[in-house]
mmCIF file of C-alpha atoms and ligand atoms in Angstrom:
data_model
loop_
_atom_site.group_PDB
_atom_site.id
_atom_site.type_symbol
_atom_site.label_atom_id
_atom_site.label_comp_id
_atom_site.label_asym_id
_atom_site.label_seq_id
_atom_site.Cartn_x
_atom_site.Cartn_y
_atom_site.Cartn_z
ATOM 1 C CA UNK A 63 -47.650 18.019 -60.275
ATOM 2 C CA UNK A 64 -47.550 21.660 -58.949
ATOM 3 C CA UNK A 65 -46.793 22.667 -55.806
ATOM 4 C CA UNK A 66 -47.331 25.784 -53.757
ATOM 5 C CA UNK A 67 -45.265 26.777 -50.516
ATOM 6 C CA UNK A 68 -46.665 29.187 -48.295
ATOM 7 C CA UNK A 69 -43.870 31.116 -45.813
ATOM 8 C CA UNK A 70 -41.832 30.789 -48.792
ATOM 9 C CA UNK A 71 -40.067 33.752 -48.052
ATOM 10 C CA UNK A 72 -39.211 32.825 -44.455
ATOM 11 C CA UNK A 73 -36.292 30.996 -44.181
ATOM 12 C CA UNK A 74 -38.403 27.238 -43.447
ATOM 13 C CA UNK A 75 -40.027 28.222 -47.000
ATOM 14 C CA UNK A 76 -37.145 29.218 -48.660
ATOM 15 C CA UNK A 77 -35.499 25.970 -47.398
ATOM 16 C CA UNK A 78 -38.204 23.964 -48.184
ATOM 17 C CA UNK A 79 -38.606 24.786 -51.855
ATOM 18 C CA UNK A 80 -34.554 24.226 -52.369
ATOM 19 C CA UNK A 81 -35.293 20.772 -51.134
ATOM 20 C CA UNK A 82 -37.956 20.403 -53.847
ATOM 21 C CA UNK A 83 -35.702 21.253 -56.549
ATOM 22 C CA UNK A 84 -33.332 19.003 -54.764
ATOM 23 C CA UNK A 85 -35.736 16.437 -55.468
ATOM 24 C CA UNK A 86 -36.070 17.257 -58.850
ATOM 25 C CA UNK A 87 -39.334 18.746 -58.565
ATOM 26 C CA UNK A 88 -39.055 21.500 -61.962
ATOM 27 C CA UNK A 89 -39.151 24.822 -60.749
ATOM 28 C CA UNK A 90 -41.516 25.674 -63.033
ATOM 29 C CA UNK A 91 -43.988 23.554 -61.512
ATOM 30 C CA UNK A 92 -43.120 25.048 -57.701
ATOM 31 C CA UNK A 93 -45.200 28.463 -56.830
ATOM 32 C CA UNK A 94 -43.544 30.164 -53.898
ATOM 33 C CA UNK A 95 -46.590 32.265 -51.763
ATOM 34 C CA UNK A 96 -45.446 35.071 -49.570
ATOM 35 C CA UNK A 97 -45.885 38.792 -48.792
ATOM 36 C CA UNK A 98 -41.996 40.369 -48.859
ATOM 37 C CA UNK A 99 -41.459 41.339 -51.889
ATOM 38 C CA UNK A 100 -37.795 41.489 -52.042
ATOM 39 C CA UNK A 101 -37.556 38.003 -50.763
ATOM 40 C CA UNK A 102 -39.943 36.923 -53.350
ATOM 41 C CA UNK A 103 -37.461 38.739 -55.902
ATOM 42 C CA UNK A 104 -35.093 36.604 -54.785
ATOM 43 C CA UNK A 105 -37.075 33.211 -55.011
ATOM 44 C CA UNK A 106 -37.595 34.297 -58.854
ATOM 45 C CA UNK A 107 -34.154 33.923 -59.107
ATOM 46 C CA UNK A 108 -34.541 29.731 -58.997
ATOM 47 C CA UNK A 109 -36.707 29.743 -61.389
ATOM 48 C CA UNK A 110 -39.758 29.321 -59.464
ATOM 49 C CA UNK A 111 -43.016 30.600 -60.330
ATOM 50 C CA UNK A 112 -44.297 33.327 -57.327
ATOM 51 C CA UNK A 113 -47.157 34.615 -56.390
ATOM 52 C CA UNK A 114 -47.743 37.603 -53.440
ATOM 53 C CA UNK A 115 -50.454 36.587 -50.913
ATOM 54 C CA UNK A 116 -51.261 37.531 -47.294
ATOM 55 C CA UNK A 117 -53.373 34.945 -44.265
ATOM 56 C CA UNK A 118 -55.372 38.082 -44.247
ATOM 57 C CA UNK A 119 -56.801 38.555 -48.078
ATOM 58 C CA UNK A 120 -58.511 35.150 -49.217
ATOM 59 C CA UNK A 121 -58.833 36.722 -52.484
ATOM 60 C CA UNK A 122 -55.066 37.190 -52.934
ATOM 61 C CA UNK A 123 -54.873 32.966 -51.288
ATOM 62 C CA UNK A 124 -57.155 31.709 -53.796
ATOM 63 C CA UNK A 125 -55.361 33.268 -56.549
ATOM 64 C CA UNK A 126 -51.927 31.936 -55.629
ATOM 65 C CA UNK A 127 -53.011 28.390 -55.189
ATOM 66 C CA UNK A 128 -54.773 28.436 -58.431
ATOM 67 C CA UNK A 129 -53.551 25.686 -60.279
ATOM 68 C CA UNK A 130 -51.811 24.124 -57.301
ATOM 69 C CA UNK A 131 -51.905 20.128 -56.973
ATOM 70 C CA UNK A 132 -50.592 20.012 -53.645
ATOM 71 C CA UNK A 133 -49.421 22.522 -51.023
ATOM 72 C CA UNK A 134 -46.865 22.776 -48.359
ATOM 73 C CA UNK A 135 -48.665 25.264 -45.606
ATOM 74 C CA UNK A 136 -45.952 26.756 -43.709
ATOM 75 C CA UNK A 137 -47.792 28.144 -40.175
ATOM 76 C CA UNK A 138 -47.634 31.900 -40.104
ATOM 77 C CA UNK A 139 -45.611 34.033 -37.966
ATOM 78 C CA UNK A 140 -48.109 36.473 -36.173
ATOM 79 C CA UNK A 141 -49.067 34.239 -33.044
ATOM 80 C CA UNK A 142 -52.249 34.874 -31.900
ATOM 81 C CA UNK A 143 -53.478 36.054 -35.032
ATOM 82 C CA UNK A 144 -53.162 33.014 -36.986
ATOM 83 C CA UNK A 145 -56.540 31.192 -36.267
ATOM 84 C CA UNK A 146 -58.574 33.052 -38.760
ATOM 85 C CA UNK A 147 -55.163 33.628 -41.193
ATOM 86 C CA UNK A 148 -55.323 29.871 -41.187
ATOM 87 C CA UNK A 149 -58.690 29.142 -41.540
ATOM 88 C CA UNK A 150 -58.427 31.294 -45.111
ATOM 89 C CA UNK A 151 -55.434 29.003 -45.867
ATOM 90 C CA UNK A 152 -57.302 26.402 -45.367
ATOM 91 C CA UNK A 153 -60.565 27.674 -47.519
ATOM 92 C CA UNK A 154 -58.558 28.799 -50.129
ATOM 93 C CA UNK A 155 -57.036 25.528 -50.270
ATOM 94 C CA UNK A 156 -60.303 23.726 -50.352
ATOM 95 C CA UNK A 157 -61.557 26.382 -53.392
ATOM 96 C CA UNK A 158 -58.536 25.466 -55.195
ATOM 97 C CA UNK A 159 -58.991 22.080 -55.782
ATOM 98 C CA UNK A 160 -55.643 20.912 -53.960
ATOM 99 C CA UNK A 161 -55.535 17.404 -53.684
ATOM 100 C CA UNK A 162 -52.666 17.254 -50.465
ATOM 101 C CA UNK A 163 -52.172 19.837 -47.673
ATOM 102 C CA UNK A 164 -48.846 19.177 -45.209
ATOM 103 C CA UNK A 165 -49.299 21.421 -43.202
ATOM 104 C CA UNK A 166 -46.682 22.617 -40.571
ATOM 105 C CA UNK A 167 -47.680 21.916 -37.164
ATOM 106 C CA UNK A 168 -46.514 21.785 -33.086
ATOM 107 C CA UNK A 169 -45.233 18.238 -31.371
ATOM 108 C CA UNK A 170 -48.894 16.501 -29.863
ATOM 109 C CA UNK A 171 -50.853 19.327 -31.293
ATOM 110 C CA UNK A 172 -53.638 17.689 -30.422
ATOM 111 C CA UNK A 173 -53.170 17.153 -26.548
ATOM 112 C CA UNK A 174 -50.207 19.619 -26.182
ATOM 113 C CA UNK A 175 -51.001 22.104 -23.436
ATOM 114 C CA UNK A 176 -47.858 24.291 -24.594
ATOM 115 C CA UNK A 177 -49.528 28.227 -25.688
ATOM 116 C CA UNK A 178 -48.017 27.933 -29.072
ATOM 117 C CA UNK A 179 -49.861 24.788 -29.941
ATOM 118 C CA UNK A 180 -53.475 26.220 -29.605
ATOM 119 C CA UNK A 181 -53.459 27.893 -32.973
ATOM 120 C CA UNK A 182 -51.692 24.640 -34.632
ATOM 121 C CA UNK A 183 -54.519 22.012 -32.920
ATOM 122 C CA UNK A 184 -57.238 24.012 -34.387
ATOM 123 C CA UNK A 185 -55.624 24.417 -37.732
ATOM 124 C CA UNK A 186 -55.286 20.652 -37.891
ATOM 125 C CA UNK A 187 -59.040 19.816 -36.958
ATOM 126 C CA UNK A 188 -59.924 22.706 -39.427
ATOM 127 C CA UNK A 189 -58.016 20.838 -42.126
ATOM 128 C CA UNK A 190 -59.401 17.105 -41.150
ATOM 129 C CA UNK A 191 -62.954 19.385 -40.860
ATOM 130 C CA UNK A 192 -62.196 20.476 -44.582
ATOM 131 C CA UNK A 193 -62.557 17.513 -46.062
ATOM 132 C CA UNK A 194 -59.294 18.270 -47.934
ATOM 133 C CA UNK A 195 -56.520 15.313 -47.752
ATOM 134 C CA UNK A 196 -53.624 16.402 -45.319
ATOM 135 C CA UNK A 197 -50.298 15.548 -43.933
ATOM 136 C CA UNK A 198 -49.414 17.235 -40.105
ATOM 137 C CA UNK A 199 -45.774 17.882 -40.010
ATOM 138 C CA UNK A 200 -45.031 18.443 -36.273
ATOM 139 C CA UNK A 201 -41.859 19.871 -35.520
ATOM 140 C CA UNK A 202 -40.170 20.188 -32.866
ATOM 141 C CA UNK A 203 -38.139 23.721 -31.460
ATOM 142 C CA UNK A 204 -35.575 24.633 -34.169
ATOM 143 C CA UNK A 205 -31.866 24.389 -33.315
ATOM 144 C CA UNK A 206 -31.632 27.651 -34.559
ATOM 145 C CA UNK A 207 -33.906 28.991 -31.865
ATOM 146 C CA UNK A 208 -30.619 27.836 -29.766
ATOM 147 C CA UNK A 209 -27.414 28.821 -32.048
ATOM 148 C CA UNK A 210 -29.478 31.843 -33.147
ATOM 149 C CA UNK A 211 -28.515 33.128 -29.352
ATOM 150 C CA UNK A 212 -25.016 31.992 -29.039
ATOM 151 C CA UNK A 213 -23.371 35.405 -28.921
ATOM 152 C CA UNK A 214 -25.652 36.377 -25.341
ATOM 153 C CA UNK A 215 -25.392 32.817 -23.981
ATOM 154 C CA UNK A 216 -21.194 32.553 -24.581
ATOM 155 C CA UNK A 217 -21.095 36.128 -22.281
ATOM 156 C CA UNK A 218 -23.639 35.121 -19.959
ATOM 157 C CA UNK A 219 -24.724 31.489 -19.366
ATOM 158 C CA UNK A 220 -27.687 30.249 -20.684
ATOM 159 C CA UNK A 221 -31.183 31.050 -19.019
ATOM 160 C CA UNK A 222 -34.352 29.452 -19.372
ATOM 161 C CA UNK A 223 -37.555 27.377 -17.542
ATOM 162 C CA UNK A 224 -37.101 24.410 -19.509
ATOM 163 C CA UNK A 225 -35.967 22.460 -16.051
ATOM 164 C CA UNK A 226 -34.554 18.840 -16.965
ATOM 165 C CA UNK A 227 -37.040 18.585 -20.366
ATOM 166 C CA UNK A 228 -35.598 16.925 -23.285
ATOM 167 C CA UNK A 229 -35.775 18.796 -26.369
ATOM 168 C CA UNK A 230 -35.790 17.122 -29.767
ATOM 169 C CA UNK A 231 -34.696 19.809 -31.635
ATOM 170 C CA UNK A 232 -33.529 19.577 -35.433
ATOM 171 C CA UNK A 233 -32.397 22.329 -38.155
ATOM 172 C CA UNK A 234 -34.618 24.039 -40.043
ATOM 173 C CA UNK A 235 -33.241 22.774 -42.742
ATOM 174 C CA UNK A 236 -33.848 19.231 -42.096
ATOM 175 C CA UNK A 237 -37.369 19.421 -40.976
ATOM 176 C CA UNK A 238 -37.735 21.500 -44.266
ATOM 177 C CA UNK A 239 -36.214 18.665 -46.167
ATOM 178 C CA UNK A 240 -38.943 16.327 -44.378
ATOM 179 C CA UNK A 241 -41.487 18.373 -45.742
ATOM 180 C CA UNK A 242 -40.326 18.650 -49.156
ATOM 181 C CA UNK A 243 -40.882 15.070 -48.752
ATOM 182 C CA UNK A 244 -43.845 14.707 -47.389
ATOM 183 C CA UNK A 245 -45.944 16.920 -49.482
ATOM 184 C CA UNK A 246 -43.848 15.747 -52.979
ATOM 185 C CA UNK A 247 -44.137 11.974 -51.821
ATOM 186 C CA UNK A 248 -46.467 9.334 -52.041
ATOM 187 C CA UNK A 249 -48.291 7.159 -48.781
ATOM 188 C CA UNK A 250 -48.148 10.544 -46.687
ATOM 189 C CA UNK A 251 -51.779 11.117 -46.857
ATOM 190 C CA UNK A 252 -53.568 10.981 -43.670
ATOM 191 C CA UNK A 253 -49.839 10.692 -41.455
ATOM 192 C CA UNK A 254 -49.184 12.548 -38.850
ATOM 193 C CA UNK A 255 -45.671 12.678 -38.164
ATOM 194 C CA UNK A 256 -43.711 13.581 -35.102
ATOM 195 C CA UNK A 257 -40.077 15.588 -36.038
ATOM 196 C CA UNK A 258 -37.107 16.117 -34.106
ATOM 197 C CA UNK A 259 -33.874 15.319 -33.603
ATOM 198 C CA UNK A 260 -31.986 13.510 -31.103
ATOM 199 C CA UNK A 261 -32.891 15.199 -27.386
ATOM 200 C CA UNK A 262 -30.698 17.312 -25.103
ATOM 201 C CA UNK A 263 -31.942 19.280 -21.851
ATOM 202 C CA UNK A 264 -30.830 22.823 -21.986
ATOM 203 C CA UNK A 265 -27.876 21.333 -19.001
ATOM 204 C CA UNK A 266 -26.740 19.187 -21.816
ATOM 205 C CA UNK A 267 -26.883 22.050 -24.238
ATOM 206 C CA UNK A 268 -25.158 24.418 -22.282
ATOM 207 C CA UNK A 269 -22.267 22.279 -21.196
ATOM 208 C CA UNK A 270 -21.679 21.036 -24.901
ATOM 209 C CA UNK A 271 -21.210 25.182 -25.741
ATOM 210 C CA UNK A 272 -19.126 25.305 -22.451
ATOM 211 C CA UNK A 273 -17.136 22.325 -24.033
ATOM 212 C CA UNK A 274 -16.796 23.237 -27.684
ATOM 213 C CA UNK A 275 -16.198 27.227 -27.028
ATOM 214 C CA UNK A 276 -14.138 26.502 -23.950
ATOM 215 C CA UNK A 277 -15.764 28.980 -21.749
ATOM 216 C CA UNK A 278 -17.808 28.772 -18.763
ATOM 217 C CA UNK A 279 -20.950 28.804 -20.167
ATOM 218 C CA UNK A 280 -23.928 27.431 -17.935
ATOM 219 C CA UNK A 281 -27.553 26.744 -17.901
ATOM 220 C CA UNK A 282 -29.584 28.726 -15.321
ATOM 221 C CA UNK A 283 -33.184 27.178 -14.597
ATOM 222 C CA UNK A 284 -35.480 29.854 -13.720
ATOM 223 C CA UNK A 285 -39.258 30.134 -13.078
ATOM 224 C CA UNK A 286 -41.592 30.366 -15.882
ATOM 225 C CA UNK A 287 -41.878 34.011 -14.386
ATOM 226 C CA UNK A 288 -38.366 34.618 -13.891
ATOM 227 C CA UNK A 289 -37.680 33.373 -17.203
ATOM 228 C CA UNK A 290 -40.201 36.027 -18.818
ATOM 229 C CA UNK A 291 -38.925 39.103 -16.662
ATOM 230 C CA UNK A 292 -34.974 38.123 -17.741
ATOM 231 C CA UNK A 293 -36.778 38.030 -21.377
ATOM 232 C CA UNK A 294 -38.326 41.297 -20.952
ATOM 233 C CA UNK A 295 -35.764 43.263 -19.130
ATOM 234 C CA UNK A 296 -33.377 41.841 -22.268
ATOM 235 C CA UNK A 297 -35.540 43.576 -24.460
ATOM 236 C CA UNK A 298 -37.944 40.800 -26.029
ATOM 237 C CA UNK A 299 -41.778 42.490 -26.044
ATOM 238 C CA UNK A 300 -43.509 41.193 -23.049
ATOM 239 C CA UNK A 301 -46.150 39.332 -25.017
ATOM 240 C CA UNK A 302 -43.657 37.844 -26.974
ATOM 241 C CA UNK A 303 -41.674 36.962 -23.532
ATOM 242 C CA UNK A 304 -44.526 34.986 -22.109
ATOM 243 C CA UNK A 305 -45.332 32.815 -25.341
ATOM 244 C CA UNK A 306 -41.379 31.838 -24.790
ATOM 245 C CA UNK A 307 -41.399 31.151 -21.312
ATOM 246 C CA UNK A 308 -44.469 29.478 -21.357
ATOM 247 C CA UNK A 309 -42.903 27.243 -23.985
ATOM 248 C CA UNK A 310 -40.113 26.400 -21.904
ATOM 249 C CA UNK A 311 -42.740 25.370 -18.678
ATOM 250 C CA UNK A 312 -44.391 22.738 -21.249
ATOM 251 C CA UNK A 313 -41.223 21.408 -22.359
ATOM 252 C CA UNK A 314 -40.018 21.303 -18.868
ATOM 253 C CA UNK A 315 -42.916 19.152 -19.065
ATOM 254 C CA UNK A 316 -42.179 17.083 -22.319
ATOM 255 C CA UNK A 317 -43.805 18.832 -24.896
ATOM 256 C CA UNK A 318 -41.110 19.411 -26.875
ATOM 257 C CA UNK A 319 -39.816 16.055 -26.805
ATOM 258 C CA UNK A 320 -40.239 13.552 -29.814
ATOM 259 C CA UNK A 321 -40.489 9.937 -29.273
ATOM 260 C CA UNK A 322 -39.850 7.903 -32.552
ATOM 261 C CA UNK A 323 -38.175 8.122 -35.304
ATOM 262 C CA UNK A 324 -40.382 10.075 -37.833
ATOM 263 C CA UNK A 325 -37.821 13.083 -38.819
ATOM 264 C CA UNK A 326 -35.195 10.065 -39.644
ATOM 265 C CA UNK A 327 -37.121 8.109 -41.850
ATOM 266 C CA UNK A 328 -38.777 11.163 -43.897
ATOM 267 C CA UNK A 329 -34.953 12.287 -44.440
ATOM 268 C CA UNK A 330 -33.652 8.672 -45.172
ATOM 269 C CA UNK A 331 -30.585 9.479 -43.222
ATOM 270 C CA UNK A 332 -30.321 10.385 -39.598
ATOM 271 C CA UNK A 333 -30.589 14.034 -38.348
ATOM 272 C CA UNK A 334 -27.801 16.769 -38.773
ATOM 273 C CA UNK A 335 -26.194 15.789 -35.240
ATOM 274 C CA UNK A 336 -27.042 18.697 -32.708
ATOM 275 C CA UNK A 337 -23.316 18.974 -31.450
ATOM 276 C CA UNK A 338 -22.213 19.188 -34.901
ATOM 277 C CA UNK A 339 -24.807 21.860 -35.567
ATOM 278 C CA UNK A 340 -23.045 24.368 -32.639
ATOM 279 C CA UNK A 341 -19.700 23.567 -33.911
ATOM 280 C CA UNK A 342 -20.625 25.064 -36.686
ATOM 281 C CA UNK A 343 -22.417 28.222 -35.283
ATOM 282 C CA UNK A 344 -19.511 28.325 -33.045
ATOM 283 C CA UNK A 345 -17.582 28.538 -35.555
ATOM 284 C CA UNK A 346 -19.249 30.977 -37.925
ATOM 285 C CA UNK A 347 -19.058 32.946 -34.399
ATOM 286 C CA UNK A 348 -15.219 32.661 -34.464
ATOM 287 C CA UNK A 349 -15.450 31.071 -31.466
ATOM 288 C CA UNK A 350 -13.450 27.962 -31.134
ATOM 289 C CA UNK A 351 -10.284 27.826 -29.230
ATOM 290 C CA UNK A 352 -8.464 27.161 -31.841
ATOM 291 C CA UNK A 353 -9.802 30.301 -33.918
ATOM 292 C CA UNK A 354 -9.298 32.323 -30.733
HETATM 293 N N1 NAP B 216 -40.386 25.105 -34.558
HETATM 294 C C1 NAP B 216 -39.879 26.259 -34.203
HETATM 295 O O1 NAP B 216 -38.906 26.344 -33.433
HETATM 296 C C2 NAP B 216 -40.434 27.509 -34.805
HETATM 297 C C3 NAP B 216 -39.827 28.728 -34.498
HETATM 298 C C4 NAP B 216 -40.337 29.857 -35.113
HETATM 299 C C5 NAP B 216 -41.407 29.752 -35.972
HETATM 300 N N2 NAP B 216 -41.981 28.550 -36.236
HETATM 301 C C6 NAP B 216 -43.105 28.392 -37.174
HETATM 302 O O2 NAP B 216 -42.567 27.946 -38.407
HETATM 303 C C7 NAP B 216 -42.914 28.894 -39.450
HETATM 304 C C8 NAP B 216 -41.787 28.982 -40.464
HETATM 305 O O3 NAP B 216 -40.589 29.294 -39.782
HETATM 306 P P1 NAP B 216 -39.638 30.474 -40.276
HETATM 307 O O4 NAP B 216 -38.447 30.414 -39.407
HETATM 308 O O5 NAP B 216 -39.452 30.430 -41.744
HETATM 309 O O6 NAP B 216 -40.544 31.745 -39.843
HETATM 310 P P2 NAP B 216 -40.414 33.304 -40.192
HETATM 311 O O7 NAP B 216 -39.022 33.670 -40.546
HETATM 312 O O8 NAP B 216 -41.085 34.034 -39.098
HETATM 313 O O9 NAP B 216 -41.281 33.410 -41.540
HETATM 314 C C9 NAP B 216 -42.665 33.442 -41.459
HETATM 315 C C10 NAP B 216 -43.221 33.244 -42.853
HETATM 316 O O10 NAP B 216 -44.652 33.344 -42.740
HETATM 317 C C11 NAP B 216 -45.098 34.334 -43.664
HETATM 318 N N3 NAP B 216 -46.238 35.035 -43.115
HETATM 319 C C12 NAP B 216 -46.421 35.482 -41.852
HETATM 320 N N4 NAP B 216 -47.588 36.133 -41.756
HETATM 321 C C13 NAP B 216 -48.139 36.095 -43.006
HETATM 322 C C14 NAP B 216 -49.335 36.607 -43.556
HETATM 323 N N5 NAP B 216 -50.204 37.318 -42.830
HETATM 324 N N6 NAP B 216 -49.590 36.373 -44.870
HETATM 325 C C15 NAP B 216 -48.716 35.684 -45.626
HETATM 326 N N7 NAP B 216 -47.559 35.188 -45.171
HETATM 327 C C16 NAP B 216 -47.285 35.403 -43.863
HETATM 328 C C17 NAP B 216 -43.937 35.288 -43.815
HETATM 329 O O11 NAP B 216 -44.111 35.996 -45.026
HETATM 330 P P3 NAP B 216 -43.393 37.430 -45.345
HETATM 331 O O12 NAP B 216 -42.008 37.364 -44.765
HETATM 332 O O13 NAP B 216 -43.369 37.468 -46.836
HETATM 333 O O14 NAP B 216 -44.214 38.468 -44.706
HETATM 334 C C18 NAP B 216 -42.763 34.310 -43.831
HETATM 335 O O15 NAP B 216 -42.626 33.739 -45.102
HETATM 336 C C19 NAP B 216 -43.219 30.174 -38.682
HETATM 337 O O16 NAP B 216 -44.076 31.017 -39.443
HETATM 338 C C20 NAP B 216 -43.877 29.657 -37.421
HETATM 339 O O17 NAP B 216 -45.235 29.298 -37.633
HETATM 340 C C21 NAP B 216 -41.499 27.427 -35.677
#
């Protein structure tokens, strides 16, 4: 059974396709899809077969899933743009012949009102549409959108619009595992699955960095406008800056909060603990007490 990754050189894909192996999926029957080619270099490296293809060529799509059995669609990067790149995922997919699409979607895609999950509701009906048998892998916020920012939030709080919203966030790494599972697995056809990890509020979050790090390091609740100006006047694109703090005023509102236990049962095992996971950023950080 062959399987082709999309995003594969983004670190979700790259992740993803180590969990396949992990599995014991041959690397000779895994086709890694992306556009950088230096990162595609680098997938060669495990053996894996790979194949260059951008959202935006369907010729160059249909040619990498050639020959593909099943395919994990990683969502593409280049909001706002990724309706039609999606839809040619999707065709290609169909052309090809592939008998199981998990695709990588947004918690409640389908009733979300968060910005971000426009693009991934009508990728979802255009797979049912398709005809094509699917999987919808909803994740949740990465941890790493959190620990990613540690250096600014140790030196000057955390900020954000997110009020008292729980957050189910979980690593990239295990939601990638999930999906190695999913779309290599059996009975997954026709799921959709909800994935996150245990939930904090960004309080919570902060006060476990303030803990850990032993600074004073607290959260800040802003407006969904205040949140985008402090974005923007801290250099992230204003565009960009809005999609964020938007995100924040729907999961103020719950929408990045997972109910369930979907993430846990995929991975057999429970979630990389979120506490655990800063430790560890802290750490790489040098930023423990006891490294101080
Ligand atoms: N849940 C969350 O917190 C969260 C956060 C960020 C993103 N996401 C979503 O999850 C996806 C995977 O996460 P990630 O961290 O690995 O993202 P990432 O680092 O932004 O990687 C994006 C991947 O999509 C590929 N891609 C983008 N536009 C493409 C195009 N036009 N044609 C072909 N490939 C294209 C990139 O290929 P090249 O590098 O080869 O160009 C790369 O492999 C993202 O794309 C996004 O949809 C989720």
């Amino acid at each position: 059974m062959t399987i082709a990754v999309t995003g594969a050189t983004g670190p979700f894909g790259r992740h993803a396709i180590e969990a396949l192996l992990a599995r014991g999926v041959p690397a000779d029957q895994i086709i890694a899809v992306g556009r950088d080619q230096g990162k595609l270099g680098q997938l060669r490296e495990l053996g894996v077969t790979v194949r260059s293809a951008d959202y935006n060529d369907p010729a160059s799509l249909r040619a990498a899933f050639a020959g593909a059995d099943r395919l994990l669609f990683v969502s593409g990067s280049e909001v706002g743009r990724r309706i039609a790149q999606h839809q040619a995922v999707v065709d290609a997919a169909k052309d090809a012949g592939v008998g199981l699409v998990a695709y990588t979607s947004a918690p409640k895609a389908d009733t979300s009102d968060m910005g971000l999950a426009e693009e991934h509701r009508v990728t979802e009906q255009a797979l049912i549409t398709s005809g094509l048998p699917y999987v919808f892998l909803r994740n949740s916020w990465y941890l790493e959108n959190y620990t990613g920012q540690l250096p600014v939030v140790l030196e000057h709080g955390l900020i954000g619009a997110a009020g008292t919203g729980r957050i189910s966030a979980a690593t990239r790494a295990d939601l990638a595992e999930a999906a190695a599972t999913a779309v290599a697995g059996e009975g997954h056809e026709s799921r959709v699955y909800e994935l996150g990890g245990p939930a904090f509020t960004l309080a919570e979050l902060a006060a476990e960095i303030a803990r850990q790090s032993g600074r004073d390091v607290r959260y800040t609740d802003l407006s969904e406008d205040g949140y985008a100006k402090a974005l923007v006047d801290a250099g992230v694109p204003a565009a960009m800056a809005a999609v964020l703090a938007d995100s924040d005023r729907a999961a103020a509102q719950g929408a990045l909060y997972v109910e369930g236990n979907d993430l846990e049962k995929l991975l057999g095992r429970p979630a990389t603990p979120w506490r655990e996971v800063i430790g560890q950023a802290l750490a790489a950080l040098g930023a423990l007490p006891t490294q101080a």
